PDB file of C-alpha atoms in Angstrom:
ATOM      1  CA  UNK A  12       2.623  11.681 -34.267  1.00 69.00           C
ATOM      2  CA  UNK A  13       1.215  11.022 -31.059  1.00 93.00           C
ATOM      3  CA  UNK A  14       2.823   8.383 -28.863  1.00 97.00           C
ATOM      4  CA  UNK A  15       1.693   4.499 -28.761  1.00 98.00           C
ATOM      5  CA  UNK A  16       3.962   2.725 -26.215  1.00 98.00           C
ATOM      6  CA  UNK A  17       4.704   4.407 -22.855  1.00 98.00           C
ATOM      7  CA  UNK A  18       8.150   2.784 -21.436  1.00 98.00           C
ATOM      8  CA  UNK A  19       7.956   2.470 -17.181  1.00 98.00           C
ATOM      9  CA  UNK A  20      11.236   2.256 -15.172  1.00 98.00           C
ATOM     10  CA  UNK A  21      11.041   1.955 -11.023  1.00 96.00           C
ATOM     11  CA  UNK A  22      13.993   3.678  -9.689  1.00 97.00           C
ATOM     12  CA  UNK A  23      15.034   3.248  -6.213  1.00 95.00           C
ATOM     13  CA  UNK A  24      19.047   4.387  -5.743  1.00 95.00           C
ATOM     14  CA  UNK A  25      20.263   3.642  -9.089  1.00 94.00           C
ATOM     15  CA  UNK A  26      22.360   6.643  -9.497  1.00 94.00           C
ATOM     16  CA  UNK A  27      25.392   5.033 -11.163  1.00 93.00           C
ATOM     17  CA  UNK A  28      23.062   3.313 -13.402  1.00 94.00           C
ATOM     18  CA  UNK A  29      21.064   6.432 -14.745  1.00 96.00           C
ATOM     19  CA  UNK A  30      23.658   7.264 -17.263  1.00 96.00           C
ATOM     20  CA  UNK A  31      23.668   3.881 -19.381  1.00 96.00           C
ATOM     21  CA  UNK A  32      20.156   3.766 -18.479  1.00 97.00           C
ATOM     22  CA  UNK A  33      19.384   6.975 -20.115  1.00 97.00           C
ATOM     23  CA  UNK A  34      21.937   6.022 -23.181  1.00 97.00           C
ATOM     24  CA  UNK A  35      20.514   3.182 -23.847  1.00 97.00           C
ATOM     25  CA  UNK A  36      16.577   4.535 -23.997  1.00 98.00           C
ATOM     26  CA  UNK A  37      17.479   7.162 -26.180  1.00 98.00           C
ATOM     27  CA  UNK A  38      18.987   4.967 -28.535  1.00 97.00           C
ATOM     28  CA  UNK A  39      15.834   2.293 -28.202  1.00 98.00           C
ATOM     29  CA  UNK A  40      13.570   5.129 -29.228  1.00 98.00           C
ATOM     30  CA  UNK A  41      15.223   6.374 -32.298  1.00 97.00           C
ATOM     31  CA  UNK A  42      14.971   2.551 -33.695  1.00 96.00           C
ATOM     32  CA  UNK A  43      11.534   1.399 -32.093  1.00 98.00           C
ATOM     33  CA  UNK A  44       8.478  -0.214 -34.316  1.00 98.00           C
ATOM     34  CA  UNK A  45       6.210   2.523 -32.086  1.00 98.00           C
ATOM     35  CA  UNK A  46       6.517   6.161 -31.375  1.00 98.00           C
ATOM     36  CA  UNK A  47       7.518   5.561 -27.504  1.00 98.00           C
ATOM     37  CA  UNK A  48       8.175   7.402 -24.497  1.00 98.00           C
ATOM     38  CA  UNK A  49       9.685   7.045 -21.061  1.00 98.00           C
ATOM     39  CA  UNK A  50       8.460   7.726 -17.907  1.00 98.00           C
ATOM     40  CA  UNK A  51      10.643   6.775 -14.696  1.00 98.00           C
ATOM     41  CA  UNK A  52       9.220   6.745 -11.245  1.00 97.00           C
ATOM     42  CA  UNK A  53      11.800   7.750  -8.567  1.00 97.00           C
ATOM     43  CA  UNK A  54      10.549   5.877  -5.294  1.00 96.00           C
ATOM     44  CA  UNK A  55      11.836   8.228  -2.625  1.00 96.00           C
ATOM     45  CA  UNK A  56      15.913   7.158  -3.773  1.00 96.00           C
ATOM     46  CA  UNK A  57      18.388   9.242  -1.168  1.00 95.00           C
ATOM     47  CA  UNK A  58      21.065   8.624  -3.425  1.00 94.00           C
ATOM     48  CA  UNK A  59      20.392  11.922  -5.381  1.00 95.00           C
ATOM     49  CA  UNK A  60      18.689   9.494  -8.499  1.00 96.00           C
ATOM     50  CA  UNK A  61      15.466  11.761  -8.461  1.00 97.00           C
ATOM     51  CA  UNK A  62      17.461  15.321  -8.648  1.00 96.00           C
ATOM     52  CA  UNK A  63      19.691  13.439 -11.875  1.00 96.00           C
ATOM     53  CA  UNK A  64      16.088  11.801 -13.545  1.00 97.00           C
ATOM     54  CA  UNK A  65      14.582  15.375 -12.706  1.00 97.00           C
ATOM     55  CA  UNK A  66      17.149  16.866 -14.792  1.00 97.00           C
ATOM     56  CA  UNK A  67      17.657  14.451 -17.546  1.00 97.00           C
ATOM     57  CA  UNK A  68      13.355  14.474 -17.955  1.00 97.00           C
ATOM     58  CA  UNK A  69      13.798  18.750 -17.938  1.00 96.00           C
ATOM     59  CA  UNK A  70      15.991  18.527 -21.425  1.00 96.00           C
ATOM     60  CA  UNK A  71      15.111  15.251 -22.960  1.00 96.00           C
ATOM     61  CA  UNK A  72      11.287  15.927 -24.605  1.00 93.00           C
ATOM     62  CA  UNK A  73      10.619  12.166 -24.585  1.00 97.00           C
ATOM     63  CA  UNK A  74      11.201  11.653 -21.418  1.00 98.00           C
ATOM     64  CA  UNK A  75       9.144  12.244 -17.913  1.00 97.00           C
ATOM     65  CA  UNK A  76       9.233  11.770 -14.365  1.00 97.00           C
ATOM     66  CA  UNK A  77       7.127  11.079 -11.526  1.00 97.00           C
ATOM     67  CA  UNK A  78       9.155  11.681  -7.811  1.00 97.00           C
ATOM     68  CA  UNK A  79       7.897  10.447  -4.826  1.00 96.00           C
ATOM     69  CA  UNK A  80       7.838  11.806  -1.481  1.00 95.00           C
ATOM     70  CA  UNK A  81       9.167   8.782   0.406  1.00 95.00           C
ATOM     71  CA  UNK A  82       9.912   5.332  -0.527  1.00 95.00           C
ATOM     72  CA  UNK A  83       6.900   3.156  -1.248  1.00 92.00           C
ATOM     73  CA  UNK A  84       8.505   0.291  -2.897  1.00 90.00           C
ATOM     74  CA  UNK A  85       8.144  -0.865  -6.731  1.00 90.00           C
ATOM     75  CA  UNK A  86       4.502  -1.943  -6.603  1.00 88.00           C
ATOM     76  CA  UNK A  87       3.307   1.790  -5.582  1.00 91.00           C
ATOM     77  CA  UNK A  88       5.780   2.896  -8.430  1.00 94.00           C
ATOM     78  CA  UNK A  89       4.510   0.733 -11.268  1.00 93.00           C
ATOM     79  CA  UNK A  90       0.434   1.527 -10.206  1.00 92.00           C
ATOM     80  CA  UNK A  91       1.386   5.304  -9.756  1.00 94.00           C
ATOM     81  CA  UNK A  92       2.967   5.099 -13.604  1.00 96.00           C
ATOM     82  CA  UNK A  93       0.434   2.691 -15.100  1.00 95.00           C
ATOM     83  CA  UNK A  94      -2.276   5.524 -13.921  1.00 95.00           C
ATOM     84  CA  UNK A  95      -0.460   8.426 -15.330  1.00 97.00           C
ATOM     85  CA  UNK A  96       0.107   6.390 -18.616  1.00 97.00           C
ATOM     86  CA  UNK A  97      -1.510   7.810 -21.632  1.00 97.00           C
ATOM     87  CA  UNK A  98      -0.885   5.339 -24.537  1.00 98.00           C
ATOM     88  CA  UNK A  99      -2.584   2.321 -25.402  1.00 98.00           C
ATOM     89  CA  UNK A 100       0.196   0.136 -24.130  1.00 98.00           C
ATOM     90  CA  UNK A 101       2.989   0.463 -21.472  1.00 98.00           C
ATOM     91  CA  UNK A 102       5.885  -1.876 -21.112  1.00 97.00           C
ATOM     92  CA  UNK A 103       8.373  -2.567 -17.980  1.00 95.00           C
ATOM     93  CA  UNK A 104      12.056  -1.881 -17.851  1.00 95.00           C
ATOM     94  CA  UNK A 105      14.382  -2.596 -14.359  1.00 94.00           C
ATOM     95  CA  UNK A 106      16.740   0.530 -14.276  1.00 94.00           C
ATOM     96  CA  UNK A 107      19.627  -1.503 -13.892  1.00 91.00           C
ATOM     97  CA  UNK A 108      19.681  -2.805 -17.057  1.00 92.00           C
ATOM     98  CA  UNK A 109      19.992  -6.371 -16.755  1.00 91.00           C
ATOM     99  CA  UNK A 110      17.453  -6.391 -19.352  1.00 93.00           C
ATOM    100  CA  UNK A 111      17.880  -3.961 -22.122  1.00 95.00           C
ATOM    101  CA  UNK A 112      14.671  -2.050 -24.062  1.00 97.00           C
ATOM    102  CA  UNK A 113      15.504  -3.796 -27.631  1.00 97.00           C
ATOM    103  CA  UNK A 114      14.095  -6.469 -26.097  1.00 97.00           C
ATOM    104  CA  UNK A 115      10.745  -4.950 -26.110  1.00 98.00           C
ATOM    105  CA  UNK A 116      11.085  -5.812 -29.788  1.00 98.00           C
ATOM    106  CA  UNK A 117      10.853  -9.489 -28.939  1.00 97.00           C
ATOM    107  CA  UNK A 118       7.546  -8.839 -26.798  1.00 98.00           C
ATOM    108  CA  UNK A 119       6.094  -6.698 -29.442  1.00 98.00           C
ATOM    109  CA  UNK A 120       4.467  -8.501 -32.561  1.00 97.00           C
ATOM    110  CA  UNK A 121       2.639 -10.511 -29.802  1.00 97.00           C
ATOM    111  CA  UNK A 122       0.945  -7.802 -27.829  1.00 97.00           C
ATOM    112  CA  UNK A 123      -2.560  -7.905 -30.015  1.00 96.00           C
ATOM    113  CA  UNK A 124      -2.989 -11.038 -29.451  1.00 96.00           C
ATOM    114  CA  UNK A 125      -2.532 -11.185 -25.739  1.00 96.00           C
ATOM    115  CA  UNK A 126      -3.160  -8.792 -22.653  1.00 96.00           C
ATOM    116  CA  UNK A 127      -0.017  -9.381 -21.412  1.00 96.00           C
ATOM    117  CA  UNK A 128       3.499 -10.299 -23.103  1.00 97.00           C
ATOM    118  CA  UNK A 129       6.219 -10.946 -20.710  1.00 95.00           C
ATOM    119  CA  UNK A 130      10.195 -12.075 -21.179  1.00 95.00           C
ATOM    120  CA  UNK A 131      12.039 -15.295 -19.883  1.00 91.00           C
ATOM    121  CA  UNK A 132      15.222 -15.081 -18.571  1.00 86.00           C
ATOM    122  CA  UNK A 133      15.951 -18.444 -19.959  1.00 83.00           C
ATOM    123  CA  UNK A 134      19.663 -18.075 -19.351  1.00 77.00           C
ATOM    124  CA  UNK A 135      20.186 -15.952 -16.614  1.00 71.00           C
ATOM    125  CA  UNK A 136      23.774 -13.794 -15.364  1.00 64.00           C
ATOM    126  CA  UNK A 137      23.153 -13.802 -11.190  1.00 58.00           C
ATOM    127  CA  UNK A 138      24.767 -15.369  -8.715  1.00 59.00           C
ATOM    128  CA  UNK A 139      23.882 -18.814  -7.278  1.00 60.00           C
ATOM    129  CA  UNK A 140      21.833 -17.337  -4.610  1.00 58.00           C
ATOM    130  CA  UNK A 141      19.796 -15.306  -6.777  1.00 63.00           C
ATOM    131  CA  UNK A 142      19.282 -17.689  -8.586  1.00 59.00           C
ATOM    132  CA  UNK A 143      18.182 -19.843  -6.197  1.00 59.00           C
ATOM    133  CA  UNK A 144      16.026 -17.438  -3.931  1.00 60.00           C
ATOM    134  CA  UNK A 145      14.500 -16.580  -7.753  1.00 63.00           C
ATOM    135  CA  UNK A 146      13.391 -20.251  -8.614  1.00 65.00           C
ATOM    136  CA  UNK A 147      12.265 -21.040  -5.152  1.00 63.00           C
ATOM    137  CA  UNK A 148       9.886 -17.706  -4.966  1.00 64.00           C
ATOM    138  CA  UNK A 149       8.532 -18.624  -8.571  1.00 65.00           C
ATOM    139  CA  UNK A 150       7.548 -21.872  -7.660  1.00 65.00           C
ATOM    140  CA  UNK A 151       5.980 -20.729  -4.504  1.00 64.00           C
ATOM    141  CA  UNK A 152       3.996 -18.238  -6.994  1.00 65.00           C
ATOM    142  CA  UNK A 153       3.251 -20.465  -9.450  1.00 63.00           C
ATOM    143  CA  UNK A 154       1.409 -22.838  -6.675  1.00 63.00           C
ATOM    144  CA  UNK A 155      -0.658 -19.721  -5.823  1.00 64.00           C
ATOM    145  CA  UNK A 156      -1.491 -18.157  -9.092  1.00 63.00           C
ATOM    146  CA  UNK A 157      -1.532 -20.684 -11.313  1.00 67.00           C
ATOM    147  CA  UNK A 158      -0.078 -18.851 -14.041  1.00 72.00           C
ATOM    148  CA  UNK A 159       2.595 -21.257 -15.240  1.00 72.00           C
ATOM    149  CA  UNK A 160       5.052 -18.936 -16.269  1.00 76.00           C
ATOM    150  CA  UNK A 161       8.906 -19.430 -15.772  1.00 77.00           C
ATOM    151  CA  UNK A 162       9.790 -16.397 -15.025  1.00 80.00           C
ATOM    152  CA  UNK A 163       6.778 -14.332 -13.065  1.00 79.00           C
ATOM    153  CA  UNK A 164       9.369 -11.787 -11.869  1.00 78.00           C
ATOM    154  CA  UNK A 165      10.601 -10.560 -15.188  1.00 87.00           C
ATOM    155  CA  UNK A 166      11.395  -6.832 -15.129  1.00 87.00           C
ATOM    156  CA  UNK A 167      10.577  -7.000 -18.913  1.00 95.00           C
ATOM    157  CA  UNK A 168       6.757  -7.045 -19.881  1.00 96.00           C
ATOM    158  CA  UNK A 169       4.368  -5.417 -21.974  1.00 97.00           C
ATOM    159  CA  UNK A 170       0.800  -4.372 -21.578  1.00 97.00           C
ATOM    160  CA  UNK A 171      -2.623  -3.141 -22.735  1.00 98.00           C
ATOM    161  CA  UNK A 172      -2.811  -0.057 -21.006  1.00 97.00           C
ATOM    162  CA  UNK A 173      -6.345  -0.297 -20.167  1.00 95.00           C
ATOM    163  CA  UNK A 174      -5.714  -4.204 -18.490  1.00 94.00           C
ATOM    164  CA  UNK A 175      -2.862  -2.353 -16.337  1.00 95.00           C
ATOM    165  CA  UNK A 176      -4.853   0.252 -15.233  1.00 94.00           C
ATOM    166  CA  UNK A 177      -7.636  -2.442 -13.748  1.00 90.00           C
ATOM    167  CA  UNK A 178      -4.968  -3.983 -11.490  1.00 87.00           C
ATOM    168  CA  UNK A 179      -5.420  -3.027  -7.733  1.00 81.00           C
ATOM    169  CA  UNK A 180      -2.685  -1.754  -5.801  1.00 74.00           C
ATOM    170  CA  UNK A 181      -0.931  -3.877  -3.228  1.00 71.00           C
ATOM    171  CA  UNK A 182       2.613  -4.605  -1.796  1.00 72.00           C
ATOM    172  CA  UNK A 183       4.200  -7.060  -4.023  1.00 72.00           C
ATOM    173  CA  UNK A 184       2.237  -5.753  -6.989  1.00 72.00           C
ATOM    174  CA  UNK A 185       5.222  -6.586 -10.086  1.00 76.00           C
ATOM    175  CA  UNK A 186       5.494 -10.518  -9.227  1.00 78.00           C
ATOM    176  CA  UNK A 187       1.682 -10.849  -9.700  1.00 79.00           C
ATOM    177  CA  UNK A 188       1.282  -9.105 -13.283  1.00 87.00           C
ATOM    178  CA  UNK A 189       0.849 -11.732 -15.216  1.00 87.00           C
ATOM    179  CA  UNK A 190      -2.140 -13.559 -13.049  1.00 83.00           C
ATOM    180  CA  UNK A 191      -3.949 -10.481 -12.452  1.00 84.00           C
ATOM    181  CA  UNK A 192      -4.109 -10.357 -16.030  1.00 90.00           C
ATOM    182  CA  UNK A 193      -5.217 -13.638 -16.205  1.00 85.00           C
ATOM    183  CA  UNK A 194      -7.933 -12.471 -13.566  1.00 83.00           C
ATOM    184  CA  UNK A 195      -9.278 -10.430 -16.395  1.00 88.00           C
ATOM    185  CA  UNK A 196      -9.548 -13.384 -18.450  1.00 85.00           C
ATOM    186  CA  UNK A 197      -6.739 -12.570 -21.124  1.00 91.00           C
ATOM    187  CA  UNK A 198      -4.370 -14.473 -22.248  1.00 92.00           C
ATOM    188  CA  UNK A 199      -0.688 -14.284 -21.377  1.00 93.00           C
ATOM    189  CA  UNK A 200       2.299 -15.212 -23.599  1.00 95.00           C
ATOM    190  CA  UNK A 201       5.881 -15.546 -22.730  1.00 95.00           C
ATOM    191  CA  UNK A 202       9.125 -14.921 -24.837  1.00 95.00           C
ATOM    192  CA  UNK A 203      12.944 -15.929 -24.197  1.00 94.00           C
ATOM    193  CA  UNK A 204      14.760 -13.009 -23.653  1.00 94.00           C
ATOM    194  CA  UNK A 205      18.746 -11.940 -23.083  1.00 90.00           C
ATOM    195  CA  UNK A 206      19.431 -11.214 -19.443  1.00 87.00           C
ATOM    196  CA  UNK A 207      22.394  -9.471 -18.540  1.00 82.00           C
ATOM    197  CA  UNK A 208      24.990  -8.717 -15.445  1.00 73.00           C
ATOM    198  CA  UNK A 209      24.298  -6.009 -13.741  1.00 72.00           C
ATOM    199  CA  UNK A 210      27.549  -3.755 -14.420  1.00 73.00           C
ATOM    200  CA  UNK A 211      26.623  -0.621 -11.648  1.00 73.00           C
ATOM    201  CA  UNK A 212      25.016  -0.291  -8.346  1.00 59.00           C
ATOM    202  CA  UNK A 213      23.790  -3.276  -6.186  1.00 63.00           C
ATOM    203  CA  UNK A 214      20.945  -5.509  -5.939  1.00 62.00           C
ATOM    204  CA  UNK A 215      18.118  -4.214  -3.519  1.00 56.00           C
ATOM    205  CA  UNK A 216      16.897  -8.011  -3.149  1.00 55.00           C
ATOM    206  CA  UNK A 217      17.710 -10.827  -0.826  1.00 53.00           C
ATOM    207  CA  UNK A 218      16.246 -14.355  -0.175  1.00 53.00           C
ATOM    208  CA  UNK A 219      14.041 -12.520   2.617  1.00 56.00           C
ATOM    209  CA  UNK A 220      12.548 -10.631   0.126  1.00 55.00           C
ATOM    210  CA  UNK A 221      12.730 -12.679  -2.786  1.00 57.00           C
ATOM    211  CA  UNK A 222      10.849 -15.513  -0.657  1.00 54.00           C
ATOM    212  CA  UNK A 223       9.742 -14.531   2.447  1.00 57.00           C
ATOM    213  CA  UNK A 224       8.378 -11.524   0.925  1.00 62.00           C
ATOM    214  CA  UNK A 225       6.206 -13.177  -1.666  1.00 63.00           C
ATOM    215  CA  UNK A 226       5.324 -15.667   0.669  1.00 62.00           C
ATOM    216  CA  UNK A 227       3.800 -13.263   2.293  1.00 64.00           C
ATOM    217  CA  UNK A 228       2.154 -11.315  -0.771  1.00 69.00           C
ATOM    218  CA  UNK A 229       0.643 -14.736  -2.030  1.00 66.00           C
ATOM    219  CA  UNK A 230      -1.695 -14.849   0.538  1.00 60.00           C
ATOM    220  CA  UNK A 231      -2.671 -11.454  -0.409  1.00 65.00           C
ATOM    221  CA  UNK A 232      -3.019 -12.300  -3.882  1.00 64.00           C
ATOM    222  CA  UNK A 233      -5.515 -14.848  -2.859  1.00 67.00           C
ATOM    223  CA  UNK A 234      -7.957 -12.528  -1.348  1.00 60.00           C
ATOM    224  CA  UNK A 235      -8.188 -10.450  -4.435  1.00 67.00           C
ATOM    225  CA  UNK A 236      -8.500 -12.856  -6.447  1.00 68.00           C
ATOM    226  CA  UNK A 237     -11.925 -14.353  -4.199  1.00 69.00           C
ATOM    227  CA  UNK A 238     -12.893 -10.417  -4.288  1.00 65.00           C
ATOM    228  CA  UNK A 239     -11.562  -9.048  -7.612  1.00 63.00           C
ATOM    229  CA  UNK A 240     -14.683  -7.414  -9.788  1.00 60.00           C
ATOM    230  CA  UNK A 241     -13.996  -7.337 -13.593  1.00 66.00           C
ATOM    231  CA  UNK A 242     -16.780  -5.592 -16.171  1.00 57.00           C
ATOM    232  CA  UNK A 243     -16.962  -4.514 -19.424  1.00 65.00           C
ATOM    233  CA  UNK A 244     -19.284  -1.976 -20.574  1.00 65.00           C
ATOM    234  CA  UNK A 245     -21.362  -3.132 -24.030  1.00 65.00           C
ATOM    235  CA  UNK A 246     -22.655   0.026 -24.627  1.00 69.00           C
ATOM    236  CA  UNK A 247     -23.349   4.047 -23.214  1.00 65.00           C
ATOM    237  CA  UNK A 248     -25.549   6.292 -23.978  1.00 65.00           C
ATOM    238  CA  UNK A 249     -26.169   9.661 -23.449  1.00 69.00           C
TER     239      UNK A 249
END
């Protein structure tokens, strides 16, 4: 059986993550509703993450890896994997496992009827100041994309392959997934989740780059959005 759901993970210096990480996929795929897959994108980590996903991909048949040169950030991670990706539709997942891939079992009886499905972290385990920076950058995007969703910066989402694909490549590219899918005119939908504390590693986000940051990207957003070009083809011949 040929795979339907192609699972993406960004990781950037997660090494003492990877093992639950990789524990806890394994045991999402023998249960999940579609034959699924991983593929995790190593974005230039220097804490020896890429030689351990290298491995693990090398003796685990569901499981691939793209490695990058240099570090990029997660936006050039998610467009390299959603380009690679083969199946009709791709999901999400943040390596550090504040949200766990049962959940995609939440996002998943929704997905035909939407182009994008994405969680809420309706009760979330951070600290004050993540909070904080969180809600302030969401609002910020919400006055810029007019997408209306709680939680824009969900590391938990789902996908038609073919909508991801469309999405142009630019810094900042995972807090804007839900309005450029609304720039190809499909709907979104948005499901209440379980969010989790992080147990290893450390948080590569600050309020500089949880607001400042996006700040930033918004204004970017706004020029593709006056420029984006969206087509379907009716028909082809010959």
């Amino acid at each position: 059986m040929e795979f339907q759901f192609t699972i993406i993970v960004p990781v950037y210096n997660e090494k003492e993550s990877l093992p639950r990480l990789f524990e806890y996929l394994k045991k999402y795929l023998k249960s999940a509703s579609l034959k699924s897959c991983v593929l995790l994108v190593d974005d230039g980590s220097s804490d020896g993450s890429a030689s351990f996903i290298e491995k693990f991909c090398l003796e685990n048949k569901d499981f691939s890896c793209l490695l990058f040169d240099k570090n990029y950030g997660k936006g050039a991670a998610l467009k390299a994997a959603f380009d690679d990706t083969k199946t009709r539709l791709l999901g999400y997942l943040d390596a550090d496992l504040q949200t766990h891939p049962e959940d995609f079992e939440l996002l998943l009886p929704y997905i035909e009827d939407y182009g994008l499905v994405t969680g809420w972290r309706k009760n979330r385990k951070d600290t004050l100041i993540k909070r904080f920076s969180s809600k302030t950058g969401n609002a910020v995007r919400i006055f810029f994309t007019k997408d209306n969703i709680h939680d824009t910066g969900c590391p938990l989402k789902i996908m038609h392959t073919a909508y991801a694909k469309k999405i142009p490549m630019f810094r900042g590219l995972q807090r804007f997934l839900p309005a450029m899918i609304l720039l190809q005119q499909k709907e979104i939908k948005e499901v209440v989740i379980n969010h989790y504390p992080r147990m290893e590693g450390y948080s590569k986000y600050n309020f500089k780059n949880r607001f400042l940051g996006p700040l930033i990207d918004c204004f970017a957003y706004v020029w593709i959005k006056k420029s984006y070009i969206d087509y379907s083809i009716k028909a082809k011949h010959g």
